[in-house]
Amino acid sequence: MSDALPGDLVELLGRVRNLAVLTGAGMSAESGVPVFRGPGGLWEGHRPEELATPRAFAEDPERVWRWYRWRLERVEAARPHAGHLALARLETSAGPDRVTLITQNVDGLHQRAGSRRVLELHGAIHRARCTARCGRTAPASEVDPADSRCPDCSGRLRPDVVWFGETLDPERVGAAVEAVEACDCLWVVGTSALVHPAAALPELAAARGAPVVEVNPEPTPLSPRATVRLPLSAAEGVPLLADRCR
Ligand code: NAD
Ligand code: ZN
């Protein structure tokens, strides 16, 4: 199977000391978690852009919570695939601090596969948090969509994810930038690389001269600037790459 990789890529992978990996919704597609911009993204006729917003939640928290519970059920039924497992194994075999995963996914599949250094840029779907200052968090599975008031205060529990139009946690973004600045290779897997600031990370790696390897069956806006583009799915491509790292 390693013949599927070009020789100069194999050589490049053998030299990697500090790897950063950026993953997006396409990483989880083969686990059965649909991407938003595809046929499986709709729910009761609504597009995610109509549901994953602060405004939608203010207008109808029950509807937004029912959508999140539906997504959570799909995530819980999903299993990490060969790509998730290869990344977790690589983290263990490479030794401490040599592999950093930066994910836009909220599904927790990297951690379920065994990865430990994971920066969740967009939060976690299995967690709820209070919108008031009390700071309570709770398992999302325990929230009643019809009554999502916080049991500790007058606030409301919301999914602990970043919605369209919201800013990301600056500390997590800072840690992601640091990881990309320290890496000598960046893999970009299953993301259309359109949404900032995640989209800026490949640019940052490229500007520093670190090779960028893109794994995506479809070309993206990043493709022309990637050092190597593998037109493979995440479950096919990531294990091939991981096998060539020492
Ligand atoms: P996106 O814009 O990053 O697009 C998905 C990308 O994955 C596309 O470029 C597509 O070509 C690629 N892709 C599809 N199948 C693939 C496969 N098998 N292997 C590799 N690549 C594949 O993502 P989106 O769906 O528009 O979602 C936007 C945001 O919404 C995400 O960044 C995330 O925060 C959230 N979201 C999360 C999940 C999740 O947690 N699993 C799922 C959907 C959306
Ligand atoms: Zn509260």
mmCIF file of C-alpha atoms and ligand atoms in Angstrom:
data_model
loop_
_atom_site.group_PDB
_atom_site.id
_atom_site.type_symbol
_atom_site.label_atom_id
_atom_site.label_comp_id
_atom_site.label_asym_id
_atom_site.label_seq_id
_atom_site.Cartn_x
_atom_site.Cartn_y
_atom_site.Cartn_z
ATOM 1 C CA MET A 1 0.000 0.000 0.000
ATOM 2 C CA SER A 2 2.930 2.368 0.685
ATOM 3 C CA ASP A 3 3.410 2.465 -3.096
ATOM 4 C CA ALA A 4 0.378 4.748 -3.019
ATOM 5 C CA LEU A 5 2.634 7.495 -1.636
ATOM 6 C CA PRO A 6 5.151 9.383 -3.774
ATOM 7 C CA GLY A 7 8.800 8.691 -2.869
ATOM 8 C CA ASP A 8 9.611 12.252 -1.828
ATOM 9 C CA LEU A 9 6.628 12.224 0.561
ATOM 10 C CA VAL A 10 7.864 8.979 2.145
ATOM 11 C CA GLU A 11 11.262 10.596 2.644
ATOM 12 C CA LEU A 12 9.699 13.744 4.087
ATOM 13 C CA LEU A 13 7.590 11.732 6.562
ATOM 14 C CA GLY A 14 10.645 9.831 7.765
ATOM 15 C CA ARG A 15 12.246 13.123 8.811
ATOM 16 C CA VAL A 16 9.277 14.562 10.767
ATOM 17 C CA ARG A 17 10.086 15.305 14.401
ATOM 18 C CA ASN A 18 7.147 17.508 15.373
ATOM 19 C CA LEU A 19 3.860 16.809 13.699
ATOM 20 C CA ALA A 20 0.705 18.927 13.776
ATOM 21 C CA VAL A 21 -2.543 17.591 12.322
ATOM 22 C CA LEU A 22 -5.584 19.737 11.546
ATOM 23 C CA THR A 23 -8.827 17.808 11.095
ATOM 24 C CA GLY A 24 -12.301 18.871 9.948
ATOM 25 C CA ALA A 25 -15.704 17.323 9.425
ATOM 26 C CA GLY A 26 -14.400 15.058 6.609
ATOM 27 C CA MET A 27 -12.253 13.229 9.175
ATOM 28 C CA SER A 28 -15.423 11.805 10.735
ATOM 29 C CA ALA A 29 -17.491 11.193 7.598
ATOM 30 C CA GLU A 30 -16.427 7.537 7.323
ATOM 31 C CA SER A 31 -17.364 7.027 10.972
ATOM 32 C CA GLY A 32 -20.929 7.895 10.023
ATOM 33 C CA VAL A 33 -20.977 11.522 11.214
ATOM 34 C CA PRO A 34 -22.093 13.542 8.185
ATOM 35 C CA VAL A 35 -20.377 16.777 7.096
ATOM 36 C CA PHE A 36 -22.609 19.879 7.096
ATOM 37 C CA ARG A 37 -22.144 20.763 3.458
ATOM 38 C CA GLY A 38 -23.485 17.464 2.174
ATOM 39 C CA PRO A 39 -26.804 15.639 1.795
ATOM 40 C CA GLY A 40 -26.726 14.307 5.395
ATOM 41 C CA GLY A 41 -26.429 17.800 6.860
ATOM 42 C CA LEU A 42 -30.118 18.706 6.859
ATOM 43 C CA TRP A 43 -32.419 18.176 9.841
ATOM 44 C CA GLU A 44 -36.196 18.556 9.556
ATOM 45 C CA GLY A 45 -35.605 20.767 6.518
ATOM 46 C CA HIS A 46 -33.231 23.146 8.337
ATOM 47 C CA ARG A 47 -29.677 23.926 7.359
ATOM 48 C CA PRO A 48 -27.008 23.930 10.110
ATOM 49 C CA GLU A 49 -26.503 27.677 9.535
ATOM 50 C CA GLU A 50 -30.105 28.164 10.729
ATOM 51 C CA LEU A 51 -29.605 26.131 13.898
ATOM 52 C CA ALA A 52 -26.009 26.566 15.058
ATOM 53 C CA THR A 53 -26.296 30.264 15.888
ATOM 54 C CA PRO A 54 -26.827 32.283 19.089
ATOM 55 C CA ARG A 55 -29.899 33.825 17.485
ATOM 56 C CA ALA A 56 -31.545 30.473 16.726
ATOM 57 C CA PHE A 57 -30.945 29.422 20.330
ATOM 58 C CA ALA A 58 -32.374 32.661 21.748
ATOM 59 C CA GLU A 59 -35.471 32.254 19.566
ATOM 60 C CA ASP A 60 -36.110 28.564 20.117
ATOM 61 C CA PRO A 61 -33.756 26.752 22.513
ATOM 62 C CA GLU A 62 -35.885 23.614 22.408
ATOM 63 C CA ARG A 63 -35.522 23.261 18.642
ATOM 64 C CA VAL A 64 -31.754 23.807 18.788
ATOM 65 C CA TRP A 65 -31.412 21.330 21.653
ATOM 66 C CA ARG A 66 -33.472 18.704 19.783
ATOM 67 C CA TRP A 67 -31.134 19.079 16.809
ATOM 68 C CA TYR A 68 -28.059 18.690 19.063
ATOM 69 C CA ARG A 69 -29.560 15.629 20.723
ATOM 70 C CA TRP A 70 -30.153 14.113 17.280
ATOM 71 C CA ARG A 71 -26.518 14.839 16.333
ATOM 72 C CA LEU A 72 -25.284 13.524 19.681
ATOM 73 C CA GLU A 73 -27.087 10.227 19.088
ATOM 74 C CA ARG A 74 -25.352 9.863 15.719
ATOM 75 C CA VAL A 75 -21.984 10.664 17.281
ATOM 76 C CA GLU A 76 -22.535 8.110 20.043
ATOM 77 C CA ALA A 77 -23.437 5.464 17.467
ATOM 78 C CA ALA A 78 -20.281 6.276 15.456
ATOM 79 C CA ARG A 79 -16.947 4.495 15.898
ATOM 80 C CA PRO A 80 -13.439 5.856 15.290
ATOM 81 C CA HIS A 81 -12.068 4.553 11.961
ATOM 82 C CA ALA A 82 -8.597 3.445 10.844
ATOM 83 C CA GLY A 83 -7.495 7.079 10.434
ATOM 84 C CA HIS A 84 -8.426 8.081 14.011
ATOM 85 C CA LEU A 85 -6.751 4.930 15.338
ATOM 86 C CA ALA A 86 -3.564 5.513 13.305
ATOM 87 C CA LEU A 87 -3.231 9.042 14.758
ATOM 88 C CA ALA A 88 -3.676 7.744 18.304
ATOM 89 C CA ARG A 89 -1.051 5.017 17.758
ATOM 90 C CA LEU A 90 1.351 7.529 16.250
ATOM 91 C CA GLU A 91 1.049 9.791 19.298
ATOM 92 C CA THR A 92 1.988 6.859 21.541
ATOM 93 C CA SER A 93 4.842 5.547 19.405
ATOM 94 C CA ALA A 94 6.345 8.979 18.654
ATOM 95 C CA GLY A 95 6.716 9.803 22.339
ATOM 96 C CA PRO A 96 5.582 12.757 24.434
ATOM 97 C CA ASP A 97 4.678 16.061 22.794
ATOM 98 C CA ARG A 98 5.628 15.146 19.240
ATOM 99 C CA VAL A 99 2.107 14.957 17.821
ATOM 100 C CA THR A 100 -0.548 17.656 18.303
ATOM 101 C CA LEU A 101 -4.045 17.244 16.957
ATOM 102 C CA ILE A 102 -6.051 20.368 16.216
ATOM 103 C CA THR A 103 -9.650 19.576 15.381
ATOM 104 C CA GLN A 104 -12.671 21.547 14.252
ATOM 105 C CA ASN A 105 -14.787 18.515 15.084
ATOM 106 C CA VAL A 106 -16.994 18.443 18.151
ATOM 107 C CA ASP A 107 -17.602 14.675 18.126
ATOM 108 C CA GLY A 108 -14.779 13.509 20.435
ATOM 109 C CA LEU A 109 -13.795 10.668 18.063
ATOM 110 C CA HIS A 110 -10.058 11.431 18.303
ATOM 111 C CA GLN A 111 -10.159 11.021 22.080
ATOM 112 C CA ARG A 112 -12.288 7.893 21.801
ATOM 113 C CA ALA A 113 -9.615 6.457 19.506
ATOM 114 C CA GLY A 114 -7.018 7.164 22.215
ATOM 115 C CA SER A 115 -5.464 10.503 21.214
ATOM 116 C CA ARG A 116 -4.626 12.677 24.213
ATOM 117 C CA ARG A 117 -3.119 15.894 22.849
ATOM 118 C CA VAL A 118 -6.248 17.211 21.152
ATOM 119 C CA LEU A 119 -7.154 20.883 20.817
ATOM 120 C CA GLU A 120 -10.899 21.096 20.214
ATOM 121 C CA LEU A 121 -11.227 24.469 18.480
ATOM 122 C CA HIS A 122 -15.014 24.272 18.219
ATOM 123 C CA GLY A 123 -15.843 22.665 21.572
ATOM 124 C CA ALA A 124 -17.484 19.333 22.376
ATOM 125 C CA ILE A 125 -20.995 18.178 21.519
ATOM 126 C CA HIS A 126 -21.276 15.865 24.521
ATOM 127 C CA ARG A 127 -20.964 18.770 26.961
ATOM 128 C CA ALA A 128 -23.459 21.480 27.967
ATOM 129 C CA ARG A 129 -22.550 24.670 29.779
ATOM 130 C CA CYS A 130 -24.482 27.403 31.517
ATOM 131 C CA THR A 131 -24.850 30.660 29.575
ATOM 132 C CA ALA A 132 -24.862 32.629 32.840
ATOM 133 C CA ARG A 133 -21.768 33.191 34.935
ATOM 134 C CA CYS A 134 -22.169 30.157 37.201
ATOM 135 C CA GLY A 135 -19.964 28.161 34.811
ATOM 136 C CA ARG A 136 -21.698 24.832 35.385
ATOM 137 C CA THR A 137 -21.062 22.136 32.813
ATOM 138 C CA ALA A 138 -23.118 18.965 32.429
ATOM 139 C CA PRO A 139 -23.384 16.002 30.055
ATOM 140 C CA ALA A 140 -25.451 17.134 27.063
ATOM 141 C CA SER A 141 -27.299 13.812 27.188
ATOM 142 C CA GLU A 142 -28.832 14.862 30.521
ATOM 143 C CA VAL A 143 -30.320 18.116 29.225
ATOM 144 C CA ASP A 144 -34.071 18.080 28.635
ATOM 145 C CA PRO A 145 -34.625 19.990 25.351
ATOM 146 C CA ALA A 146 -38.006 21.215 26.628
ATOM 147 C CA ASP A 147 -36.466 22.596 29.822
ATOM 148 C CA SER A 148 -32.802 23.514 29.457
ATOM 149 C CA ARG A 149 -32.676 25.910 32.430
ATOM 150 C CA CYS A 150 -29.582 25.637 34.606
ATOM 151 C CA PRO A 151 -30.350 23.827 37.876
ATOM 152 C CA ASP A 152 -27.926 26.127 39.751
ATOM 153 C CA CYS A 153 -28.929 29.592 38.568
ATOM 154 C CA SER A 154 -31.335 31.464 36.349
ATOM 155 C CA GLY A 155 -29.233 30.836 33.240
ATOM 156 C CA ARG A 156 -29.773 28.350 30.474
ATOM 157 C CA LEU A 157 -27.679 25.343 29.505
ATOM 158 C CA ARG A 158 -26.405 25.411 25.917
ATOM 159 C CA PRO A 159 -24.272 23.003 23.889
ATOM 160 C CA ASP A 160 -20.593 23.724 24.657
ATOM 161 C CA VAL A 161 -19.707 24.324 21.023
ATOM 162 C CA VAL A 162 -18.754 27.373 18.977
ATOM 163 C CA TRP A 163 -21.638 28.594 16.835
ATOM 164 C CA PHE A 164 -21.566 30.488 13.548
ATOM 165 C CA GLY A 165 -20.709 34.103 14.319
ATOM 166 C CA GLU A 166 -19.056 33.328 17.676
ATOM 167 C CA THR A 167 -15.388 33.746 18.484
ATOM 168 C CA LEU A 168 -13.171 30.833 19.423
ATOM 169 C CA ASP A 169 -11.507 30.463 22.796
ATOM 170 C CA PRO A 170 -8.340 32.587 22.410
ATOM 171 C CA GLU A 171 -6.301 30.230 24.597
ATOM 172 C CA ARG A 172 -7.110 27.235 22.419
ATOM 173 C CA VAL A 173 -6.394 29.219 19.251
ATOM 174 C CA GLY A 174 -3.099 30.371 20.795
ATOM 175 C CA ALA A 175 -2.135 26.774 21.587
ATOM 176 C CA ALA A 176 -2.983 25.743 18.009
ATOM 177 C CA VAL A 177 -0.851 28.553 16.580
ATOM 178 C CA GLU A 178 1.997 27.528 18.884
ATOM 179 C CA ALA A 179 1.744 23.899 17.750
ATOM 180 C CA VAL A 180 1.817 24.913 14.093
ATOM 181 C CA GLU A 181 4.747 27.272 14.708
ATOM 182 C CA ALA A 182 6.659 24.428 16.364
ATOM 183 C CA CYS A 183 5.854 21.750 13.792
ATOM 184 C CA ASP A 184 8.034 20.612 10.926
ATOM 185 C CA CYS A 185 5.075 19.124 9.049
ATOM 186 C CA LEU A 186 1.326 19.806 9.037
ATOM 187 C CA TRP A 187 -1.330 17.382 7.809
ATOM 188 C CA VAL A 188 -4.686 18.896 6.883
ATOM 189 C CA VAL A 189 -7.382 16.226 6.823
ATOM 190 C CA GLY A 190 -11.023 16.515 5.766
ATOM 191 C CA THR A 191 -11.494 20.239 5.981
ATOM 192 C CA SER A 192 -12.413 22.674 3.255
ATOM 193 C CA ALA A 193 -10.049 25.154 4.936
ATOM 194 C CA LEU A 194 -12.549 27.971 4.494
ATOM 195 C CA VAL A 195 -13.389 29.002 8.041
ATOM 196 C CA HIS A 196 -10.973 31.167 10.000
ATOM 197 C CA PRO A 197 -8.936 30.951 12.138
ATOM 198 C CA ALA A 198 -8.453 27.245 11.343
ATOM 199 C CA ALA A 199 -7.954 28.199 7.705
ATOM 200 C CA ALA A 200 -5.008 30.413 8.667
ATOM 201 C CA LEU A 201 -3.046 27.513 10.226
ATOM 202 C CA PRO A 202 -1.954 25.891 6.937
ATOM 203 C CA GLU A 203 -0.894 29.346 5.696
ATOM 204 C CA LEU A 204 1.175 29.801 8.838
ATOM 205 C CA ALA A 205 2.913 26.439 8.386
ATOM 206 C CA ALA A 206 3.580 27.154 4.706
ATOM 207 C CA ALA A 207 4.948 30.630 5.471
ATOM 208 C CA ARG A 208 7.431 29.041 7.886
ATOM 209 C CA GLY A 209 8.510 26.521 5.273
ATOM 210 C CA ALA A 210 6.933 23.485 6.980
ATOM 211 C CA PRO A 211 5.508 21.072 4.399
ATOM 212 C CA VAL A 212 1.700 20.874 4.304
ATOM 213 C CA VAL A 213 0.138 17.527 3.356
ATOM 214 C CA GLU A 214 -3.541 17.646 2.436
ATOM 215 C CA VAL A 215 -5.763 14.553 2.677
ATOM 216 C CA ASN A 216 -9.133 15.166 1.029
ATOM 217 C CA PRO A 217 -10.898 13.388 -1.840
ATOM 218 C CA GLU A 218 -11.940 16.805 -3.178
ATOM 219 C CA PRO A 219 -9.724 19.804 -3.962
ATOM 220 C CA THR A 220 -10.039 22.750 -1.561
ATOM 221 C CA PRO A 221 -8.920 26.399 -1.626
ATOM 222 C CA LEU A 222 -5.793 25.189 0.181
ATOM 223 C CA SER A 223 -4.889 22.578 -2.462
ATOM 224 C CA PRO A 224 -2.827 24.835 -4.743
ATOM 225 C CA ARG A 225 -0.599 25.790 -1.803
ATOM 226 C CA ALA A 226 -0.261 22.314 -0.265
ATOM 227 C CA THR A 227 3.185 20.735 -0.620
ATOM 228 C CA VAL A 228 1.564 17.355 -1.283
ATOM 229 C CA ARG A 229 -2.083 16.623 -1.951
ATOM 230 C CA LEU A 230 -3.416 13.080 -1.391
ATOM 231 C CA PRO A 231 -6.804 12.690 -3.081
ATOM 232 C CA LEU A 232 -7.800 9.990 -0.603
ATOM 233 C CA SER A 233 -10.349 9.694 2.183
ATOM 234 C CA ALA A 234 -9.239 10.121 5.800
ATOM 235 C CA ALA A 235 -9.596 6.404 6.594
ATOM 236 C CA GLU A 236 -7.440 5.527 3.566
ATOM 237 C CA GLY A 237 -4.890 8.337 3.599
ATOM 238 C CA VAL A 238 -4.071 8.924 7.269
ATOM 239 C CA PRO A 239 -2.913 5.334 8.034
ATOM 240 C CA LEU A 240 -0.631 5.470 4.962
ATOM 241 C CA LEU A 241 0.982 8.668 6.248
ATOM 242 C CA ALA A 242 1.233 7.473 9.857
ATOM 243 C CA ASP A 243 2.913 4.210 8.785
ATOM 244 C CA ARG A 244 5.768 6.220 7.270
ATOM 245 C CA CYS A 245 6.514 8.267 10.402
ATOM 246 C CA ARG A 246 9.138 6.988 12.787
HETATM 247 P P1 NAD B 1 -15.850 21.473 6.067
HETATM 248 O O1 NAD B 1 -16.172 22.772 5.446
HETATM 249 O O2 NAD B 1 -14.558 21.373 6.755
HETATM 250 O O3 NAD B 1 -15.994 20.375 4.858
HETATM 251 C C1 NAD B 1 -15.747 19.032 4.969
HETATM 252 C C2 NAD B 1 -14.540 18.636 4.091
HETATM 253 O O4 NAD B 1 -14.337 17.228 4.241
HETATM 254 C C3 NAD B 1 -14.725 18.875 2.582
HETATM 255 O O5 NAD B 1 -13.573 19.523 2.076
HETATM 256 C C4 NAD B 1 -14.836 17.457 1.978
HETATM 257 O O6 NAD B 1 -14.282 17.356 0.681
HETATM 258 C C5 NAD B 1 -14.050 16.656 2.971
HETATM 259 N N1 NAD B 1 -14.402 15.238 3.073
HETATM 260 C C6 NAD B 1 -15.611 14.655 2.913
HETATM 261 N N2 NAD B 1 -15.530 13.326 3.128
HETATM 262 C C7 NAD B 1 -14.227 13.067 3.439
HETATM 263 C C8 NAD B 1 -13.499 11.882 3.783
HETATM 264 N N3 NAD B 1 -14.103 10.687 3.862
HETATM 265 N N4 NAD B 1 -12.178 11.993 4.059
HETATM 266 C C9 NAD B 1 -11.544 13.191 3.996
HETATM 267 N N5 NAD B 1 -12.190 14.335 3.668
HETATM 268 C C10 NAD B 1 -13.508 14.275 3.401
HETATM 269 O O7 NAD B 1 -16.880 21.028 7.123
HETATM 270 P P2 NAD B 1 -18.461 21.258 7.272
HETATM 271 O O8 NAD B 1 -19.109 19.946 7.145
HETATM 272 O O9 NAD B 1 -18.939 22.372 6.397
HETATM 273 O O10 NAD B 1 -18.550 21.716 8.789
HETATM 274 C C11 NAD B 1 -18.208 23.016 9.262
HETATM 275 C C12 NAD B 1 -17.977 22.966 10.768
HETATM 276 O O11 NAD B 1 -19.101 22.374 11.425
HETATM 277 C C13 NAD B 1 -16.828 22.075 11.193
HETATM 278 O O12 NAD B 1 -15.625 22.740 11.168
HETATM 279 C C14 NAD B 1 -17.260 21.614 12.593
HETATM 280 O O13 NAD B 1 -16.995 22.567 13.567
HETATM 281 C C15 NAD B 1 -18.737 21.468 12.451
HETATM 282 N N6 NAD B 1 -19.065 20.053 12.160
HETATM 283 C C16 NAD B 1 -18.506 19.083 12.974
HETATM 284 C C17 NAD B 1 -18.743 17.750 12.698
HETATM 285 C C18 NAD B 1 -18.121 16.723 13.583
HETATM 286 O O14 NAD B 1 -17.776 17.020 14.730
HETATM 287 N N7 NAD B 1 -17.929 15.485 13.098
HETATM 288 C C19 NAD B 1 -19.552 17.375 11.606
HETATM 289 C C20 NAD B 1 -20.127 18.395 10.808
HETATM 290 C C21 NAD B 1 -19.845 19.731 11.104
HETATM 291 ZN ZN ZN B 2 -25.975 28.337 35.795
#
